[in-house]
Short mmCIF file of C-alpha atoms and ligand atoms in Angstrom, two decimals:
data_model
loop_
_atom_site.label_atom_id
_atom_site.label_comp_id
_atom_site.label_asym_id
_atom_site.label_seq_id
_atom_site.Cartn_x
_atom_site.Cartn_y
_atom_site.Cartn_z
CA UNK A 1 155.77 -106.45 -25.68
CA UNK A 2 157.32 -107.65 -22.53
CA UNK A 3 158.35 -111.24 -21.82
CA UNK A 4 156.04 -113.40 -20.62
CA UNK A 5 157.98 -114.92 -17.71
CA UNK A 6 160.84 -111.81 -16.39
CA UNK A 7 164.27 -113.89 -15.89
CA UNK A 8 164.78 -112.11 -12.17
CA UNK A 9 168.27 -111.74 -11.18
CA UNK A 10 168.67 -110.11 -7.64
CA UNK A 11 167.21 -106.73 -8.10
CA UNK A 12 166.29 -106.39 -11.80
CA UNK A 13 164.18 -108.64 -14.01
CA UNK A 14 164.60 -108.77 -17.81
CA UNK A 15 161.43 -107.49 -19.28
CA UNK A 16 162.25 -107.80 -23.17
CA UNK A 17 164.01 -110.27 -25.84
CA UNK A 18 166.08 -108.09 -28.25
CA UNK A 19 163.78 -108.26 -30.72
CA UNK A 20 160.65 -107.34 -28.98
CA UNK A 21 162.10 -103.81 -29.07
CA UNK A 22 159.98 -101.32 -30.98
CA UNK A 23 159.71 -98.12 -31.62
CA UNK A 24 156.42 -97.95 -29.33
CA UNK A 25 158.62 -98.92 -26.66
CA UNK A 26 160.28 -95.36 -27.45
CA UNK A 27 160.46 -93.49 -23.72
CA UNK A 28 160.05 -96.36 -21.84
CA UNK A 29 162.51 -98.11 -19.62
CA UNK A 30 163.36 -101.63 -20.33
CA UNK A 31 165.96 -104.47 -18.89
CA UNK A 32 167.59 -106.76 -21.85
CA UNK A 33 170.09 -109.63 -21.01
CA UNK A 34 172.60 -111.35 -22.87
CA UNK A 35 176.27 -111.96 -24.62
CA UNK A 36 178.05 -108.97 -25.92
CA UNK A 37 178.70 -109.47 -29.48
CA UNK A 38 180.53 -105.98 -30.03
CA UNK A 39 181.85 -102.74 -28.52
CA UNK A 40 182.49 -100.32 -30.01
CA UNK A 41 183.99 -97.03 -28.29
CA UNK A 42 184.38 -93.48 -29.84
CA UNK A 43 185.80 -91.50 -26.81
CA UNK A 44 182.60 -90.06 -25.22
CA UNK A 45 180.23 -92.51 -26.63
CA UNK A 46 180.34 -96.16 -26.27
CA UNK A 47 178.33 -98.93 -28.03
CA UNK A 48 177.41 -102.72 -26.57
CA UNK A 49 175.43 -104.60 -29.44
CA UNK A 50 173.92 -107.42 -27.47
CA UNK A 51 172.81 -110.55 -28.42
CA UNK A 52 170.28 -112.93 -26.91
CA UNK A 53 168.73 -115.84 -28.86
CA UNK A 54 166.18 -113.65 -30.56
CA UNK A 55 168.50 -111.07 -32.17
CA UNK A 56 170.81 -107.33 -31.52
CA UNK A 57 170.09 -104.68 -30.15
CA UNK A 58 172.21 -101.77 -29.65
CA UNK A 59 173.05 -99.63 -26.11
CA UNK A 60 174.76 -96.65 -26.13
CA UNK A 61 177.05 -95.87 -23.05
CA UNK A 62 178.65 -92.81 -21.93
CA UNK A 63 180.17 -91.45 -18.22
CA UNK A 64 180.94 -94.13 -15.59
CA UNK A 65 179.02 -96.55 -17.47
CA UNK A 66 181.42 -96.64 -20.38
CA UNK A 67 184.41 -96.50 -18.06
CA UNK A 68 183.11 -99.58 -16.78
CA UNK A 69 181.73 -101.35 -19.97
CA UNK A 70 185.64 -101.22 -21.45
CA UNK A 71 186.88 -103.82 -18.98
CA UNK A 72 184.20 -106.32 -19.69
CA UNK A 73 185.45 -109.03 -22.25
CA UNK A 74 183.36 -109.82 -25.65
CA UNK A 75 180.69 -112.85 -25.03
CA UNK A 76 180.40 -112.06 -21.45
CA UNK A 77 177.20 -112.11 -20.24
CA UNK A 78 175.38 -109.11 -18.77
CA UNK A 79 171.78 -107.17 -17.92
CA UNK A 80 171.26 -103.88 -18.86
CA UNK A 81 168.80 -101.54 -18.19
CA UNK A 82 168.34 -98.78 -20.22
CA UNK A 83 165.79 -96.23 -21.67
CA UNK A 84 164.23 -97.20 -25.35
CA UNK A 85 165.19 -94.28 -27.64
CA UNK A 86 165.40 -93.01 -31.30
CA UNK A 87 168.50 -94.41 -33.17
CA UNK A 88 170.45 -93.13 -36.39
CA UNK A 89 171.44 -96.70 -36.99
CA UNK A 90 169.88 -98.39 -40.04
CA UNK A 91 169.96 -101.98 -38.86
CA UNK A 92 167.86 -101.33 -35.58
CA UNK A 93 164.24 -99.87 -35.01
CA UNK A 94 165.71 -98.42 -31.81
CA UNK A 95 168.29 -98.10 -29.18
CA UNK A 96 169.01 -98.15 -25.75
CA UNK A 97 170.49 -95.62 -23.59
CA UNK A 98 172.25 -97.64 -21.09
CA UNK A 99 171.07 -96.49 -17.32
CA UNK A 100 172.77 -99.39 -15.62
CA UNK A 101 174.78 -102.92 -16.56
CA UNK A 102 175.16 -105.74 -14.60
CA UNK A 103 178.12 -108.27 -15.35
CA UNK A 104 176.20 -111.99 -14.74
CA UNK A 105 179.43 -113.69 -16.27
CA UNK A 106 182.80 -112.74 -17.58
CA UNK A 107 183.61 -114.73 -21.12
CA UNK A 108 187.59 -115.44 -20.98
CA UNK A 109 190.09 -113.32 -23.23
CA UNK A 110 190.79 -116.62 -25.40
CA UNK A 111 187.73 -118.59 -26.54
CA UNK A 112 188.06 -121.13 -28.89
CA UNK A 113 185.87 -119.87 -31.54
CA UNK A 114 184.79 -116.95 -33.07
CA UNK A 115 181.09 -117.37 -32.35
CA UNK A 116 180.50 -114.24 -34.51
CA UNK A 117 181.49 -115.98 -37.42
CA UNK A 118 183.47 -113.33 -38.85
CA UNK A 119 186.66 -115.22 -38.44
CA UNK A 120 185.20 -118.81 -39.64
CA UNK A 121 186.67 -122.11 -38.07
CA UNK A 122 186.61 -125.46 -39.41
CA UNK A 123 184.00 -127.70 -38.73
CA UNK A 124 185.23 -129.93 -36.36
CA UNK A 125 186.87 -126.94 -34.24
CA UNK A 126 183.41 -125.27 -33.76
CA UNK A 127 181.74 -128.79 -32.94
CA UNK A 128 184.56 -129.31 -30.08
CA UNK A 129 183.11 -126.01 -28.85
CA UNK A 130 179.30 -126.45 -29.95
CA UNK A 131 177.82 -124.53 -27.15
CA UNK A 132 179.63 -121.45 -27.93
CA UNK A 133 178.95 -122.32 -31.64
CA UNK A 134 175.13 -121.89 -31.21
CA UNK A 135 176.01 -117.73 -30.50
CA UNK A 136 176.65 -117.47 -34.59
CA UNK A 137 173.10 -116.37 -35.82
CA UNK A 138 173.85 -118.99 -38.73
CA UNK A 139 174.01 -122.17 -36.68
CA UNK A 140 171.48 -120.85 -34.33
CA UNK A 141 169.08 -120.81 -37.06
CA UNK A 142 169.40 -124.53 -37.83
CA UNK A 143 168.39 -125.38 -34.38
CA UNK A 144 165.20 -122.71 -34.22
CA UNK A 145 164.23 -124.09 -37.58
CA UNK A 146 164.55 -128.07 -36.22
CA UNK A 147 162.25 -127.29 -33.15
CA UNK A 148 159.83 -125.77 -35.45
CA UNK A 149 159.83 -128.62 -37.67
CA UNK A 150 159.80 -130.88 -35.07
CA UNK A 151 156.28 -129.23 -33.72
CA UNK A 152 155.16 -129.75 -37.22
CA UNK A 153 155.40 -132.86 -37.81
CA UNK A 154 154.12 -133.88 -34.62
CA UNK A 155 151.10 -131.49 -35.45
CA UNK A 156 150.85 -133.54 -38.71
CA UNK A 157 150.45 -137.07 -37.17
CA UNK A 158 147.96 -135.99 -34.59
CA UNK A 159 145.85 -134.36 -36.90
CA UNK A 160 145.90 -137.93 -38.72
CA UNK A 161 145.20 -139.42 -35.70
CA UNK A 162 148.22 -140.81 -34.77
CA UNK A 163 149.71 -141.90 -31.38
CA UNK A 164 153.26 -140.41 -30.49
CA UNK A 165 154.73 -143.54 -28.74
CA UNK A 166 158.13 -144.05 -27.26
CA UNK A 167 159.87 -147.58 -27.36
CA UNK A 168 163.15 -148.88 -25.58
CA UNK A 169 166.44 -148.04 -27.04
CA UNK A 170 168.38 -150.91 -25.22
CA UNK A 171 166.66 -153.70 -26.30
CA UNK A 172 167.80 -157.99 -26.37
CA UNK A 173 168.06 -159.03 -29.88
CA UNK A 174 168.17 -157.03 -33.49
CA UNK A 175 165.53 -155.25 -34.54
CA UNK A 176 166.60 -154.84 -38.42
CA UNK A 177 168.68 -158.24 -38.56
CA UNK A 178 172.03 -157.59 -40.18
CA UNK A 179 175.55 -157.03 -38.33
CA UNK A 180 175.65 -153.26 -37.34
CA UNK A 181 174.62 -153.22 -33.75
CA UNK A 182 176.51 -151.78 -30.57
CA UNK A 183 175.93 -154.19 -28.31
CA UNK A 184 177.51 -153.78 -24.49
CA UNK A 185 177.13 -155.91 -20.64
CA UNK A 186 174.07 -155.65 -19.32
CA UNK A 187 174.20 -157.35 -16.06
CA UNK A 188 175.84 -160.31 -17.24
CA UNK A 189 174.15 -160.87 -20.36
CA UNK A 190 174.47 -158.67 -23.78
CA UNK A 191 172.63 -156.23 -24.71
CA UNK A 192 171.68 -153.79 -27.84
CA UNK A 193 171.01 -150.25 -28.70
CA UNK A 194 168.28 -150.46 -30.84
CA UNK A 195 168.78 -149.76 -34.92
CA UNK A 196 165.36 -148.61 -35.45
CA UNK A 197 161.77 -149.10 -33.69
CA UNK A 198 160.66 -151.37 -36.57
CA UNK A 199 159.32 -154.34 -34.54
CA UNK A 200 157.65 -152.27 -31.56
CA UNK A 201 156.20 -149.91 -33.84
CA UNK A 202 154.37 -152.77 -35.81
CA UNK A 203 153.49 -154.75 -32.36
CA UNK A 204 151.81 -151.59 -31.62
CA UNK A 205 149.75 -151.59 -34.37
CA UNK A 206 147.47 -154.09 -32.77
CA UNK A 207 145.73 -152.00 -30.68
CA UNK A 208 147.28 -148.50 -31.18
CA UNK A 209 146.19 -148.44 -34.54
CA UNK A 210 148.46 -145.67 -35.92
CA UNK A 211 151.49 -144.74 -33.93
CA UNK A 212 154.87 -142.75 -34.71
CA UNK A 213 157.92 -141.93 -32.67
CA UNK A 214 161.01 -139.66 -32.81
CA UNK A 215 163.70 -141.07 -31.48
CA UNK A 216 167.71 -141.73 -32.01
CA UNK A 217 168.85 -144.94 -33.99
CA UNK A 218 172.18 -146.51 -33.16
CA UNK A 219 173.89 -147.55 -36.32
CA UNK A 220 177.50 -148.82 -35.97
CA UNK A 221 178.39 -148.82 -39.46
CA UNK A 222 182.46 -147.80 -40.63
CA UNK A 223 180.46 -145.07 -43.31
CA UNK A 224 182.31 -141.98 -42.64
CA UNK A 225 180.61 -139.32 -45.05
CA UNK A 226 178.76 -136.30 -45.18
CA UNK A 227 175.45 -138.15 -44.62
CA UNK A 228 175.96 -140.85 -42.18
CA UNK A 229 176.07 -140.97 -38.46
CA UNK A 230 176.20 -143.57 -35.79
CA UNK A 231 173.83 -142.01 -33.40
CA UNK A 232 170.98 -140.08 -35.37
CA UNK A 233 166.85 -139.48 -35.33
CA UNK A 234 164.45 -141.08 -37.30
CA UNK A 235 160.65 -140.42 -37.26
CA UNK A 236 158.90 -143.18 -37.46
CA UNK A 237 155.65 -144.03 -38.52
CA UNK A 238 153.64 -147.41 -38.63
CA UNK A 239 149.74 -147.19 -39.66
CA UNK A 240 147.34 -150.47 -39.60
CA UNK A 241 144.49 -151.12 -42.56
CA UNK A 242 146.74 -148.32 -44.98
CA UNK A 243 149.24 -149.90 -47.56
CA UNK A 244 152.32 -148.31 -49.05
CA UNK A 245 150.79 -145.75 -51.32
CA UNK A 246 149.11 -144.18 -48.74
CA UNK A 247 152.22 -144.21 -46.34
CA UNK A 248 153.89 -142.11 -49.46
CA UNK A 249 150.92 -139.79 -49.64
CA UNK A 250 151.52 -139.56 -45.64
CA UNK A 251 154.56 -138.32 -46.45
CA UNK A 252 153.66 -136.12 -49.38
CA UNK A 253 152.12 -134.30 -47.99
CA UNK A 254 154.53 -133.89 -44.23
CA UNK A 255 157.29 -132.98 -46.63
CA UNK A 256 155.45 -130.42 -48.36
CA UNK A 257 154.08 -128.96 -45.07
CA UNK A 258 157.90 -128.87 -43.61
CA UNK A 259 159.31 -126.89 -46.81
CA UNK A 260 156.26 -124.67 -46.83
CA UNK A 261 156.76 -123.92 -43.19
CA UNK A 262 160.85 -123.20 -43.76
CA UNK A 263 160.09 -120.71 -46.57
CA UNK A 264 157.73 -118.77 -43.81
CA UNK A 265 160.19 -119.65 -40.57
CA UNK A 266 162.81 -117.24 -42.50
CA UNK A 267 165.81 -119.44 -40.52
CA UNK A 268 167.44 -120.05 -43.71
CA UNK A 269 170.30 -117.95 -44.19
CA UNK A 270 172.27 -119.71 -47.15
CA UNK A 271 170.39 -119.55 -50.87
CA UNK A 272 168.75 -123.07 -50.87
CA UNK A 273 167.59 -123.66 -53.35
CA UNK A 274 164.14 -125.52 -52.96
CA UNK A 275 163.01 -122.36 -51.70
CA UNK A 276 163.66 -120.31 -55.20
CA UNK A 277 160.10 -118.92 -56.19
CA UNK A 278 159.68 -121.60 -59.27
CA UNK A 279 161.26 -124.62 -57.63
CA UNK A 280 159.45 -124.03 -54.38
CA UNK A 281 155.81 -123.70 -56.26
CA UNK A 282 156.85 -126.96 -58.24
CA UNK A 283 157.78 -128.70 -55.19
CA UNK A 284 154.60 -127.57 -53.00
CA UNK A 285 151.91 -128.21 -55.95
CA UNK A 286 153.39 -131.07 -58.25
CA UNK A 287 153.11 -134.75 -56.98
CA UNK A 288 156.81 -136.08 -56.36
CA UNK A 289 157.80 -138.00 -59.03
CA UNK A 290 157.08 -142.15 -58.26
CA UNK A 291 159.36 -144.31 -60.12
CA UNK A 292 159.45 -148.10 -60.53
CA UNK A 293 162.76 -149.42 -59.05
CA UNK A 294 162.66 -151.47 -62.73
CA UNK A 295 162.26 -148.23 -64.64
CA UNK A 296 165.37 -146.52 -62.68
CA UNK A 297 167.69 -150.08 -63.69
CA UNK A 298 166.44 -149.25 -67.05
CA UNK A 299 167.08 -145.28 -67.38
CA UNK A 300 170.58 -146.28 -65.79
CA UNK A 301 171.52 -148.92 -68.38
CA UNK A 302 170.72 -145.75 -70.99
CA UNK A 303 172.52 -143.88 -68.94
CA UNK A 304 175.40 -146.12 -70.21
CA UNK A 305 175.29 -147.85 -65.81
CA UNK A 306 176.53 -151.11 -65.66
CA UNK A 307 173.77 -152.16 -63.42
CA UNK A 308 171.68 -155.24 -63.62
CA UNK A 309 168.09 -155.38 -62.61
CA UNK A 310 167.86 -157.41 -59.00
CA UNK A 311 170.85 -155.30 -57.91
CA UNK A 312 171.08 -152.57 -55.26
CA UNK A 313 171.55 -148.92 -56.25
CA UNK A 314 175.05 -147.86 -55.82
CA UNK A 315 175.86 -144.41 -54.23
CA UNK A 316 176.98 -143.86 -58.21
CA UNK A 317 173.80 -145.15 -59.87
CA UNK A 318 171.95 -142.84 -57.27
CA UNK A 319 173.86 -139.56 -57.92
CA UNK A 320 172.97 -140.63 -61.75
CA UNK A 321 169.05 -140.66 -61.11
CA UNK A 322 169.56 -137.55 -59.06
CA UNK A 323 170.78 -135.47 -61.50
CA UNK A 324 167.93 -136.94 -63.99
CA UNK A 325 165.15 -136.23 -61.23
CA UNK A 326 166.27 -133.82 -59.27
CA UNK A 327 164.75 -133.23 -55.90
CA UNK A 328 162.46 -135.50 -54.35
CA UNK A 329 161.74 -138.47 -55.95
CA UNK A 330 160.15 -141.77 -54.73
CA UNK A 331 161.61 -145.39 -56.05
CA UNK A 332 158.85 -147.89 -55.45
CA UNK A 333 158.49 -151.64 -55.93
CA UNK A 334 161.89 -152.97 -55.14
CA UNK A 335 162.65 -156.64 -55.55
CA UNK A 336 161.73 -158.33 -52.44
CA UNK A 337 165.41 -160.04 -51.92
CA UNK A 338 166.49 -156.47 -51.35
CA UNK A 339 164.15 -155.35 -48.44
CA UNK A 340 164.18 -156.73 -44.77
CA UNK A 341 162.52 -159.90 -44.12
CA UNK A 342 159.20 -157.33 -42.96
CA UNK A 343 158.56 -155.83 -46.25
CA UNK A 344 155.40 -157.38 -48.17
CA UNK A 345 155.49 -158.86 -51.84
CA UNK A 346 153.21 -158.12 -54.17
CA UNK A 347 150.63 -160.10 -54.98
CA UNK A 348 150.56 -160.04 -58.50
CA UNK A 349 154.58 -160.32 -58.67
CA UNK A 350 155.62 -162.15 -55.52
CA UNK A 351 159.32 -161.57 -56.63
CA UNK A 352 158.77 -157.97 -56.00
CA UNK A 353 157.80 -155.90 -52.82
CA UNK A 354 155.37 -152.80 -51.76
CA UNK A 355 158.00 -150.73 -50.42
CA UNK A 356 158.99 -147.50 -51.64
CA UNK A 357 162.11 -144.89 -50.80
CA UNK A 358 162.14 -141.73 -50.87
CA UNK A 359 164.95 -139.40 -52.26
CA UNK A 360 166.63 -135.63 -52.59
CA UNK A 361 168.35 -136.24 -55.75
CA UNK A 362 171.06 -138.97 -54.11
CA UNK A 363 170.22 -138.70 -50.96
CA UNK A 364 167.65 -141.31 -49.42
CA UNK A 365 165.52 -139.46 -46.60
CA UNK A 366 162.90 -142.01 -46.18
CA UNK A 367 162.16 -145.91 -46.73
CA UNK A 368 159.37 -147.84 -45.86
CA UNK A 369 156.54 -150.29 -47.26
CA UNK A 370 153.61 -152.44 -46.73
CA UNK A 371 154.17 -154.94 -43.88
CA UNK A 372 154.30 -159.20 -43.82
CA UNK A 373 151.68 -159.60 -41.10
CA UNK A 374 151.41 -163.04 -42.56
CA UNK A 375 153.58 -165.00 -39.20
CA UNK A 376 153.66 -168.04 -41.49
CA UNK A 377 155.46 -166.31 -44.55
CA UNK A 378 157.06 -163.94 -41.81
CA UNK A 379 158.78 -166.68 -41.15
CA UNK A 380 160.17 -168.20 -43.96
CA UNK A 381 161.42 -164.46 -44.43
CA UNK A 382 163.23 -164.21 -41.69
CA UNK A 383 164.91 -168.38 -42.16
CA UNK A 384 165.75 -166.76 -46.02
CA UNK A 385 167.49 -163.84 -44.76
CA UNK A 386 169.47 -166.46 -41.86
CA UNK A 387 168.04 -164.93 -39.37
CA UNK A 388 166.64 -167.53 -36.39
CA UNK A 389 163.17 -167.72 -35.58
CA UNK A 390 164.40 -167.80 -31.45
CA UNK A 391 165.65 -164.38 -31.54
CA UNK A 392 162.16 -162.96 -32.73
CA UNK A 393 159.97 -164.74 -31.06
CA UNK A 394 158.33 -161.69 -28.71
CA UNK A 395 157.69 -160.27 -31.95
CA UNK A 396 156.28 -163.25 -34.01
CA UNK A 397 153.69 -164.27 -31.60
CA UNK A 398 152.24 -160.96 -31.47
CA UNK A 399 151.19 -161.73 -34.80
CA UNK A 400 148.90 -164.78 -33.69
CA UNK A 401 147.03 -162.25 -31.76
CA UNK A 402 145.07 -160.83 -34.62
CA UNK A 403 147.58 -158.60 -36.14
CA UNK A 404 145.80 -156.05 -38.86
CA UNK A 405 147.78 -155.35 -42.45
CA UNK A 406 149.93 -152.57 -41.51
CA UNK A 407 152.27 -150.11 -43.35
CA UNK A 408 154.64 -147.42 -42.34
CA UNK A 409 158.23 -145.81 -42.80
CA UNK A 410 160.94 -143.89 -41.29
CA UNK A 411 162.11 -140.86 -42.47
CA UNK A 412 165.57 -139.68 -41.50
CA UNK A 413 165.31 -136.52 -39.41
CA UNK A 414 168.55 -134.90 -39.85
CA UNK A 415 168.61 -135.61 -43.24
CA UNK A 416 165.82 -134.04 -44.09
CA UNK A 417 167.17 -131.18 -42.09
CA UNK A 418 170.29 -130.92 -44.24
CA UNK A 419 167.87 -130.35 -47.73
CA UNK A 420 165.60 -127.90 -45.62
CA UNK A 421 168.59 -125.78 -44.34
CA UNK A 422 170.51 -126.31 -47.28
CA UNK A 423 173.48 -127.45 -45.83
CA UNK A 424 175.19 -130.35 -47.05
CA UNK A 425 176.92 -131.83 -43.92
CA UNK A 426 174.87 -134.02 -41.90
CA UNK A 427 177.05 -132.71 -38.70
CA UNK A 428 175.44 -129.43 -39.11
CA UNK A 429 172.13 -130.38 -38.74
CA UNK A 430 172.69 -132.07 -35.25
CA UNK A 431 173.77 -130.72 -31.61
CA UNK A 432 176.35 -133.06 -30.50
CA UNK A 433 177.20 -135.62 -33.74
CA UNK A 434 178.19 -138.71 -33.38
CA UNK A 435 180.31 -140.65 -36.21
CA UNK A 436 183.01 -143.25 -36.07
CA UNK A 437 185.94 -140.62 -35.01
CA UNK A 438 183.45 -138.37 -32.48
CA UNK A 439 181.66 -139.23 -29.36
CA UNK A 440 182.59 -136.20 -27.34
CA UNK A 441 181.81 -133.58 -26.50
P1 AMO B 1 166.37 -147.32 -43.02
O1 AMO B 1 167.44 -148.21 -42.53
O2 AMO B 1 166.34 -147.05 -44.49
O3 AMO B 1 164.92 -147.90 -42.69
O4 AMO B 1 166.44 -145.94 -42.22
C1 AMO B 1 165.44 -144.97 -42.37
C2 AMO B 1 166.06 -143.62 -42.77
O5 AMO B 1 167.03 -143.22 -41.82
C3 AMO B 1 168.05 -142.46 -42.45
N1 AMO B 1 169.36 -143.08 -42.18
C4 AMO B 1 170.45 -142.41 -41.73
N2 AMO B 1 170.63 -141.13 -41.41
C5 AMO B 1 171.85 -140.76 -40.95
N3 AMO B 1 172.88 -141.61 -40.75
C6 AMO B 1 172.73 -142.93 -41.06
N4 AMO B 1 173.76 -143.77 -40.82
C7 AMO B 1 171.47 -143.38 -41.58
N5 AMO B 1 170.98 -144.58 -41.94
C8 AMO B 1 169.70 -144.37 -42.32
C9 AMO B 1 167.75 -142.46 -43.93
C10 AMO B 1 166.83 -143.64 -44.08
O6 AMO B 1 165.96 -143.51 -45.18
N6 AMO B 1 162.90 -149.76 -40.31
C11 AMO B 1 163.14 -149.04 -41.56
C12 AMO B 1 162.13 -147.96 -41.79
C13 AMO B 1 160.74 -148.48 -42.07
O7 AMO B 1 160.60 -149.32 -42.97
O8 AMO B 1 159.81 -148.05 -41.37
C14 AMO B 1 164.56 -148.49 -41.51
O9 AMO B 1 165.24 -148.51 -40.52
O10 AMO B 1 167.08 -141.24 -44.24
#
């Protein structure tokens, strides 16, 4: 199969990815381009296995050709053209016999990485050099597999007739109250990058209906771990006349669709294991587990937890319920004093609230609940939390206009990422990460 749109350099035009090589392609002449991963010379013979995002392929050289292929650093970039023949090699369906190679771009003699991965660099050394990074099949696959799931879930929410909206990122005032904003000048007065969508999202409720957006949220908390950044994407979701129950079926069933779709996207290199036969057929045909935030104080205090009901879970108490309940889990019906002033009570138990989280053992990939779209009680919310009414204003009047009960959540991309790829540093799950030491490259 050729490409569908050549890449014409000059003369020549690529006509084929690596992979599209088959053996009905056998006789035919064919133009690949890309990074030289290897070379390999035996005297008379020479071999160039060349990568381009799809996969290998190996050309054989001889003659003038070879002469000239042994000057050409590894990782530069070239075109060759070559006839499709039979190969001894058991890794490929064919080879190429190399009729002509172009050098597009010589790689230095000293890069800063091994992009091959066969001699492995730290973390952060591979992140100072991401772009070269992306070459190791590995990392590559982390990046194919996040487009795909980002199609996915943007399949999912139009199917359910939602509305993919995008709201401002600098915005005037806190959207999620609370102290951990980057604020900077904006001619002459202050202004924010925005912790979450929460209030647009529910504004647009009014006449959107259902909406979601994927977008970055600033954070500028000190948390320096494997699963926090400063700078990292959300998708967000906000649904009028559904309450909390049916946000977490929402999400049910997303999060099944997204591990389904990573078993069959075969980007996972490492063993991860919510793709083993029996925990993958648990996962994609058993509801996730929903337990009362009053039933987790209670299976942590027999856990021997010093934790008292009204209290927050501690990174401890969760690591403790996510060894107990292992995988993904929801905790539903906080305590209201422990949710943003937005979050609804309950009727029948004011004290408490509709919201819900959603975990991977101790990780927390999602939180959300049914809304206040009560402005009177909205109020006294946001006076018990300190927060003045002045700063929210834009938002509260929108709720005079006839604002419809409302529910929704935000789920934390990368996150999620980490459990599909089965990697368990948030940094390798995103491009260009941004925590409290790194905001370059
Ligand atoms: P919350 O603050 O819980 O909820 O954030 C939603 C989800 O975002 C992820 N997350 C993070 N990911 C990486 N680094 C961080 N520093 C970080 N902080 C949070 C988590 C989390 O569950 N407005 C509500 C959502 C809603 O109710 O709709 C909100 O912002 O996976």
């Amino acid at each position: 199969m050729a490409t569908t749109t050549p890449a014409k350099l000059g003369r020549i035009s690529r006509t084929h990815y690596a992979s599209q090589l088959t053996r009905e392609d056998i006789g035919f002449e064919v133009v690949v381009a890309g990074w030289i991963e290897d070379f390999r010379d035996i005297g008379k013979l020479g071999f160039i296995m060349l990568r381009d995002v799809t996969g290998l392929v190996q050309t054989v050289l001889k003659g003038e050709i070879l002469l000239k292929a042994r000057n050409i650093p590894r990782q530069s970039n070239v075109m060759i053209a070559g006839k499709v023949q039979e190969t001894k090699a058991k890794n490929f369906a064919v080879e190429l016999s190399v009729n002509e190679i172009t050098i597009l771009s010589e790689a230095s003699l000293t890069l800063p990485i091994d992009p091959t991965g066969r001699v492995e660099s730290n973390l952060d050394t591979r992140l100072d050099s991401r772009a070269l990074d992306l070459r190791n099949p590995k990392v590559l696959d982390i990046f194919v597999l996040r487009s795909g799931i980002l199609r996915i879930i943007r399949d999912f929410f139009s199917e359910n007739n939602f509305i993919e909206v995008n709201t401002p990122k600098i915005i005037g005032s806190a959207s999620e109250g609370g102290s951990n904003l980057f604020s900077f000048d904006y001619f002459r007065r202050k202004g924010y990058l925005a912790q979450s969508p929460q209030l647009y999202k529910e504004q647009l409720v009014l006449s959107l209906d259902r909406v979601f957006e994927i977008a970055p949220y600033f954070r500028a908390e000190n948390s320096h771990t494997l699963r926090h950044l400063n700078e990292f994407y959300s998708v967000d979701m906000e649904a009028a006349y559904l309450d909390y129950t049916a946000v977490m079926d929402l999400v049910e069933d997303l999060v099944k669709r997204l591990i389904v779709f990573t078993k069959e996207s075969k980007r996972v290199n490492v063993k991860n294991p919510i793709l083993e036969p029996k925990t993958f057929e648990d996962l994609t045909q058993k509801q996730f587990p929903r337990i009362r935030y009053e039933d987790c104080i209670n299976e942590l205090q027999n856990l021997g937890e010093e934790v008292e009901f009204g209290q927050d879970l501690s990174d401890a108490s969760l690591k403790k319920l996510g060894e107990k309940f292992s995988n993904f889990f929801f905790i539903v019906d906080w305590p209201l004093d422990l949710k943003p002033f937005y979050i609804h009570e309950k009727e029948d138990d004011p004290k408490m609230s509709k919201s819900f989280d959603l975990q991977f053992g101790y990780l927390e990939l999602v939180s959300g609940g049914t809304r206040q779209h009560d402005v009177t009680k909205l109020k006294s919310r946001l006076e018990l939390q300190g927060l003045s009414h002045e700063s929210f204003k834009d938002h509260l009047r929108v709720f005079e206009w006839g604002m419809p009960p409302h529910s929704g959540c935000g789920l934390g991309l990368d996150r999620l990422m980490m459990v599909l790829s089965g990697v368990n540093n948030i940094r390798e799950t995103v491009l260009y990460p941004r925590d409290t030491t790194r905001i370059s490259p």
